Amino acid sequence: MLTFMASDSEEEVCDERTSLMSAESPTPRSCQDGRQGLEDGESAAQWRSQESEEDHEEEDPDRYVCSGVPGRPPGLEEELTLKYGAKHVIMLFVPVTLCMIVVVATIKSVRFYTEKNGQLIYTPFSEDTPSVGQRLLNSVLNTLIMISVIVTMTIFLVVLYKYRCYKFIHGWLIMSSLMLLFLFTYIYLGEVLKTYNVAMDYPTLFLTVWNFGAVGMVCIHWKGPLVLQQAYLIMISALMALVFIKYLPEWSAWVILGAISVYDLVAVLCPKGPLRMLVETAQERNEPIFPALIYSSAMVWTVGMAKLDPSSQGALQLPYDPEMGGVKLGLGDFIFYSVLVGKAAATGSGDWNTTLACFVAILIGLCLTLLLLAVFKKALPALPISITFGLIFYFSTDNLVRPFMDTLASHQLYI
Amino acid sequence: MTLCAVESQLASGETARPGQAFFWLVSLLFSSLIWFTTATLIGNKDEPREKYLLIFGVLISVLIQEMFRFAYYKLLKKASEGLKTINPYEKAPSMRLLAYVSGLGFGIMSGVFSFVNTLSDSLGPGTVGIHGDPPQFFLYSAFMTLVITLLHVFWGIVFFDGCEKKKWYTLLVVLLSHLLVSALTLISPHYGLNLVLAYIIMVLMGVWAFFVSGGSCRSLKLCLLCQDKDFLLFNQRAR
C-alpha cells in the first residue's frame, strides 16, 4: 500500500464523456483546471471560472473593447463576473464544508485515525527525538522529501501529457481511483464499524463495498448525475485527507502544508511552472485537461448550441444559461483544506474552538481567492491564501485564544 | 476593477455573514493577544490578580469587538457605494439586511465559541456540580449563549442604523449595554439575577431594533393578525 501510493495520482485525462462533448461542440472549451495528483503535485491545484474563458472566446469584439477601455461603463462580461462571483462562493462553500465536516467527524469519533501507526515512506524521519532542534530538522527534511516527490511526479505527468501518452495517464488514474474507492473505503468502513461495535458479515461488506466502488468508478470516470459525482469526489477527498492525517507526523504535517502552498503559488503562476505549462498545453491543443478529478459545480455547457445532447446526463434538466458558468476546484485543494482542519481537530487538545477558527479562516481565504479569480480571470492557485490564514489562525488560536476562552469559561464570563 | 470586485462580493448578503464571523474572530484574537501579553508581563499568579486581569481582558475584548463591528460597517458601506457606481440600476442589498446578517454572523461566532466546548463536555461522563457548584450549569450556559447571540443581532441592526443616520450616541449606547451584559456575568454564581437582567436588556434592544428597522405597532398588529398585504401569504394571491 505504501509503495503503491507512489504512483497514486488523482488526475484524469479526457474521459469518454468530455471527449464526446468536446467532439460535438468544437468552440466551447470546458474550462478545466489542471489538477495534479496527490503525490505528484496536486498541491498545485488551480481553477478558473468557466464564464471567463467563454467570455474571452465568444464575446464579440465590441464588448471586449468596452471592458478594456477605462472610463467606459463595464461591459456585460464584468457585470456578470461580479454578479456571479458571490454565487460561486456559495457553490464552493458547501462542498468544502461537507468535506471538512466528514473529516472532522471521523477524527473525533474513530480512534484509528489519530493513532500513531507508522509513517509513509515519503516521510522517513521520525519525530520521536528528545531535542526540539532535532525534531524540527527531521520535519524539514521530511517536507523536502515529500515536496520533491510531488514535484517529480508533476513534471513526469506534464512530460507524459506533452508527449501524448494518454493511455498511460488514463490507466494510472483508473488504478488510483480503484484503490481509493475500494481499498480505502474498506478500511474506513472497517474502522467505523469497529468504533460503533456493529457486526457486519463478510458477504454484506463485500456487497456494500462493491456497489459503492463500482458506482463511484462509473460516476467519476464515465457519466453520472452531477450530484452523485460531486458526492463521490467529496468522499474520496475526505478519505485521502484522513490517510494524510493518520500517517503524517505532527510537525511535518504543518511544515508540509506551508511548503505546499508555496509550491502551489510557484507552480501555477511562474511562466515555467509545471502546472501552468500543463494548462497552456491543454489550451493549445484545445482539450479539456483532467476533467474527472476536478470538482465542478456545474455541468460543462456547450456554448452557442441550443440543441440538447442526448448522451450527456443530468445537466439537461437545467435551463441553458450561457453566463451561468461553474467554478472548478481541484481535489487537491479539498484534500489539503481538510488535512489542515483535521489536524487542528486531532491535535488541538480536544478543543473545538481551534477547529472552528481554522474552518472560518479557510472559508474566508477561499472567498478572497474567488475574488481574485473574478478579477484576474485566469487559473489561480487556491491553496496559498487559505492555508496561510488557516495556519495563522491555528497557531494563534491554540496558543493565545484557547487559554483566554478557557479562563473565561471556568469563571463563567461572557464577552 | 479590483476594488469593484471586492466591493461587490462583500456587499452581497451571502458573503457578509462569514465575513463578519471572520472579523469577530480577528477581534477575539487581538483581545486574547492583549490579555496574554498583559498576563505575561505582570506575571503574578495569585488569585485576585488573575481575576482583575480577566476583568480587564473582558473589557478590552468588548471594546475591540465594537471597534471591529464599526470597521466592518465601514467596509460594507464602501462596498455598497462601489457597487452603486458600477451598476446604478441593480438593486444592491439594503443596509438593513446587511446589518442583520452581520449581526447574525457576529452572534453565531460569539455563541459558538462560548458554547461548543461546554456542549462537547456535556456528552462525556460526569456529574454536574459534584463539588458543590450549581447543577444548572449547562442550562445557564445555554440560555446565556442564546441571549448573547440575539443581543449581537439586535446590536448589529441598531449600530448600523446609528452609523447610517450619524446618530453617534447609538454607538455609545450599544457599547455600554454590551459592557453591562458582560459585567453582569461577573456576578456569576447568582444565575437567576444575571439571566433575568440580560433577557430584559435583550427585549429592550429587540424592541429598539424593531422600531429602527421600520416596524411600528400598526405593522406588528397587521402581521400578527395576518392582514398584512405585503407579507408572504398575500403576495401569492395578489400577484
Tab-separated table of C-alpha atoms in Angstrom, chain B residues 5-185:
chain	number	residue	atom	x	y	z
B	5	ALA	CA	-14.951	43.191	-7.407
B	6	VAL	CA	-14.048	43.324	-3.735
B	7	GLU	CA	-16.927	45.562	-3.013
B	8	SER	CA	-19.478	43.582	-4.928
B	9	GLN	CA	-18.597	40.397	-3.130
B	10	LEU	CA	-18.743	41.973	0.249
B	11	ALA	CA	-21.903	43.857	-0.473
B	12	SER	CA	-23.712	40.746	-1.483
B	13	GLY	CA	-25.526	39.467	1.527
B	14	GLU	CA	-24.330	35.926	1.169
B	15	THR	CA	-20.725	36.622	1.944
B	16	ALA	CA	-21.459	39.162	4.638
B	17	ARG	CA	-22.072	36.573	7.296
B	18	PRO	CA	-18.809	34.653	7.102
B	19	GLY	CA	-17.072	37.991	6.648
B	20	GLN	CA	-18.382	39.285	9.912
B	21	ALA	CA	-17.669	35.980	11.622
B	22	PHE	CA	-14.094	36.362	10.479
B	23	PHE	CA	-13.963	39.888	11.860
B	24	TRP	CA	-15.244	38.658	15.225
B	25	LEU	CA	-12.560	36.010	15.217
B	26	VAL	CA	-9.871	38.566	14.496
B	27	SER	CA	-11.191	40.793	17.269
B	28	LEU	CA	-11.061	37.841	19.643
B	29	LEU	CA	-7.532	37.167	18.529
B	30	PHE	CA	-6.436	40.703	19.254
B	31	SER	CA	-8.099	40.776	22.649
B	32	SER	CA	-6.535	37.430	23.610
B	33	LEU	CA	-3.192	38.744	22.473
B	34	ILE	CA	-3.540	41.798	24.665
B	35	TRP	CA	-4.699	39.712	27.622
B	36	PHE	CA	-1.919	37.233	27.135
B	37	THR	CA	0.817	39.816	26.888
B	38	THR	CA	-0.515	41.681	29.900
B	39	ALA	CA	-0.688	38.459	31.875
B	40	THR	CA	2.853	37.519	30.929
B	41	LEU	CA	4.159	40.993	31.713
B	42	ILE	CA	2.507	41.193	35.079
B	43	GLY	CA	3.368	37.607	35.742
B	44	ASN	CA	1.850	37.134	39.150
B	45	LYS	CA	-0.182	34.014	39.677
B	46	ASP	CA	-2.200	34.893	42.738
B	47	GLU	CA	-5.946	34.675	42.630
B	48	PRO	CA	-7.200	38.278	42.868
B	49	ARG	CA	-4.679	39.477	40.297
B	50	GLU	CA	-5.838	36.849	37.908
B	51	LYS	CA	-9.415	37.919	38.408
B	52	TYR	CA	-8.574	41.574	37.757
B	53	LEU	CA	-6.610	40.631	34.695
B	54	LEU	CA	-9.587	38.704	33.450
B	55	ILE	CA	-11.924	41.618	34.009
B	56	PHE	CA	-9.508	43.808	32.145
B	57	GLY	CA	-9.433	41.216	29.362
B	58	VAL	CA	-13.208	41.173	29.155
B	59	LEU	CA	-13.462	44.952	28.924
B	60	ILE	CA	-10.775	45.174	26.278
B	61	SER	CA	-12.449	42.397	24.346
B	62	VAL	CA	-15.806	44.160	24.320
B	63	LEU	CA	-14.179	47.384	23.155
B	64	ILE	CA	-12.300	45.634	20.381
B	65	GLN	CA	-15.425	43.784	19.266
B	66	GLU	CA	-17.339	47.008	18.883
B	67	MET	CA	-14.412	48.556	17.055
B	68	PHE	CA	-14.418	45.686	14.612
B	69	ARG	CA	-18.150	45.998	14.164
B	70	PHE	CA	-17.581	49.592	13.182
B	71	ALA	CA	-14.745	48.614	10.858
B	72	TYR	CA	-16.989	46.089	9.159
B	73	TYR	CA	-19.665	48.719	8.761
B	74	LYS	CA	-17.177	50.976	7.018
B	75	LEU	CA	-16.117	48.152	4.724
B	76	LEU	CA	-19.683	47.305	3.790
B	77	LYS	CA	-20.512	50.932	3.205
B	78	LYS	CA	-17.607	51.339	0.856
B	79	ALA	CA	-18.580	48.145	-0.939
B	80	SER	CA	-22.170	49.287	-1.392
B	81	GLU	CA	-21.079	52.588	-2.796
B	82	GLY	CA	-18.687	50.919	-5.169
B	83	LEU	CA	-21.399	48.583	-6.368
B	84	LYS	CA	-23.701	51.517	-6.961
B	85	THR	CA	-21.140	53.202	-9.165
B	86	ILE	CA	-20.663	50.102	-11.273
B	87	ASN	CA	-24.269	49.296	-11.672
B	88	PRO	CA	-26.686	52.029	-10.727
B	89	TYR	CA	-29.726	50.120	-11.891
B	90	GLU	CA	-29.278	46.944	-9.956
B	91	LYS	CA	-30.699	46.862	-6.502
B	92	ALA	CA	-27.911	46.459	-4.002
B	93	PRO	CA	-28.644	44.627	-0.776
B	94	SER	CA	-30.074	47.099	1.678
B	95	MET	CA	-28.021	48.219	4.607
B	96	ARG	CA	-30.653	46.869	6.971
B	97	LEU	CA	-30.291	43.401	5.547
B	98	LEU	CA	-26.539	43.664	5.783
B	99	ALA	CA	-26.848	44.879	9.366
B	100	TYR	CA	-28.968	41.888	10.267
B	101	VAL	CA	-26.682	39.424	8.523
B	102	SER	CA	-23.549	40.877	10.023
B	103	GLY	CA	-25.082	40.917	13.493
B	104	LEU	CA	-26.036	37.305	12.968
B	105	GLY	CA	-22.502	36.443	11.900
B	106	PHE	CA	-21.079	38.106	14.981
B	107	GLY	CA	-23.646	36.442	17.204
B	108	ILE	CA	-23.208	32.964	15.789
B	109	MET	CA	-19.455	33.114	16.058
B	110	SER	CA	-19.565	34.500	19.576
B	111	GLY	CA	-22.146	31.977	20.681
B	112	VAL	CA	-20.421	29.026	19.133
B	113	PHE	CA	-17.075	29.928	20.619
B	114	SER	CA	-18.571	30.316	24.073
B	115	PHE	CA	-20.658	27.225	23.999
B	116	VAL	CA	-19.210	24.458	21.870
B	117	ASN	CA	-16.645	23.270	24.372
B	118	THR	CA	-19.277	23.116	27.082
B	119	LEU	CA	-21.500	21.157	24.715
B	120	SER	CA	-18.829	18.641	23.911
B	121	ASP	CA	-18.064	18.195	27.605
B	122	SER	CA	-21.732	17.656	28.333
B	123	LEU	CA	-21.658	14.474	26.248
B	124	GLY	CA	-18.947	12.928	28.294
B	125	PRO	CA	-19.271	11.012	31.519
B	126	GLY	CA	-19.556	13.183	34.591
B	127	THR	CA	-21.795	14.701	37.192
B	128	VAL	CA	-22.591	18.363	37.149
B	129	GLY	CA	-21.987	20.187	40.389
B	130	ILE	CA	-20.421	17.302	42.234
B	131	HIS	CA	-18.127	19.668	44.123
B	132	GLY	CA	-20.936	21.862	45.307
B	133	ASP	CA	-21.266	24.067	42.221
B	134	PRO	CA	-24.744	24.749	40.939
B	135	PRO	CA	-26.071	21.832	38.896
B	136	GLN	CA	-27.794	24.076	36.359
B	137	PHE	CA	-24.507	24.964	34.748
B	138	PHE	CA	-25.407	23.670	31.301
B	139	LEU	CA	-28.829	25.263	31.258
B	140	TYR	CA	-27.374	28.553	32.323
B	141	SER	CA	-24.687	28.386	29.649
B	142	ALA	CA	-27.255	27.566	27.001
B	143	PHE	CA	-29.573	30.424	27.911
B	144	MET	CA	-26.728	32.847	28.245
B	145	THR	CA	-25.379	31.893	24.828
B	146	LEU	CA	-28.823	32.391	23.341
B	147	VAL	CA	-29.206	35.808	24.850
B	148	ILE	CA	-25.762	36.881	23.720
B	149	THR	CA	-26.418	35.732	20.155
B	150	LEU	CA	-29.733	37.539	19.932
B	151	LEU	CA	-28.208	40.596	21.505
B	152	HIS	CA	-25.495	40.657	18.876
B	153	VAL	CA	-28.126	40.558	16.148
B	154	PHE	CA	-30.039	43.462	17.672
B	155	TRP	CA	-26.878	45.394	18.418
B	156	GLY	CA	-25.818	44.947	14.815
B	157	ILE	CA	-29.081	46.371	13.486
B	158	VAL	CA	-29.101	49.293	15.895
B	159	PHE	CA	-25.416	50.003	15.411
B	160	PHE	CA	-25.534	50.100	11.631
B	161	ASP	CA	-28.612	52.238	11.706
B	162	GLY	CA	-26.921	54.649	14.067
B	163	CYS	CA	-23.931	54.856	11.765
B	164	GLU	CA	-26.148	55.395	8.718
B	165	LYS	CA	-28.087	58.210	10.335
B	166	LYS	CA	-24.965	59.591	12.003
B	167	LYS	CA	-26.504	59.260	15.446
B	168	TRP	CA	-23.326	58.635	17.344
B	169	TYR	CA	-24.994	58.284	20.704
B	170	THR	CA	-26.418	54.998	19.421
B	171	LEU	CA	-22.962	53.551	19.172
B	172	LEU	CA	-22.239	54.611	22.707
B	173	VAL	CA	-25.425	53.002	23.954
B	174	VAL	CA	-24.571	49.743	22.180
B	175	LEU	CA	-21.103	49.746	23.644
B	176	LEU	CA	-22.352	50.489	27.137
B	177	SER	CA	-25.041	47.830	27.020
B	178	HIS	CA	-22.516	45.296	25.801
B	179	LEU	CA	-20.222	46.210	28.665
B	180	LEU	CA	-23.151	45.965	31.030
B	181	VAL	CA	-24.118	42.487	29.880
B	182	SER	CA	-20.538	41.263	30.131
B	183	ALA	CA	-20.063	42.866	33.517
B	184	LEU	CA	-23.251	41.210	34.729
B	185	THR	CA	-21.753	37.838	34.031
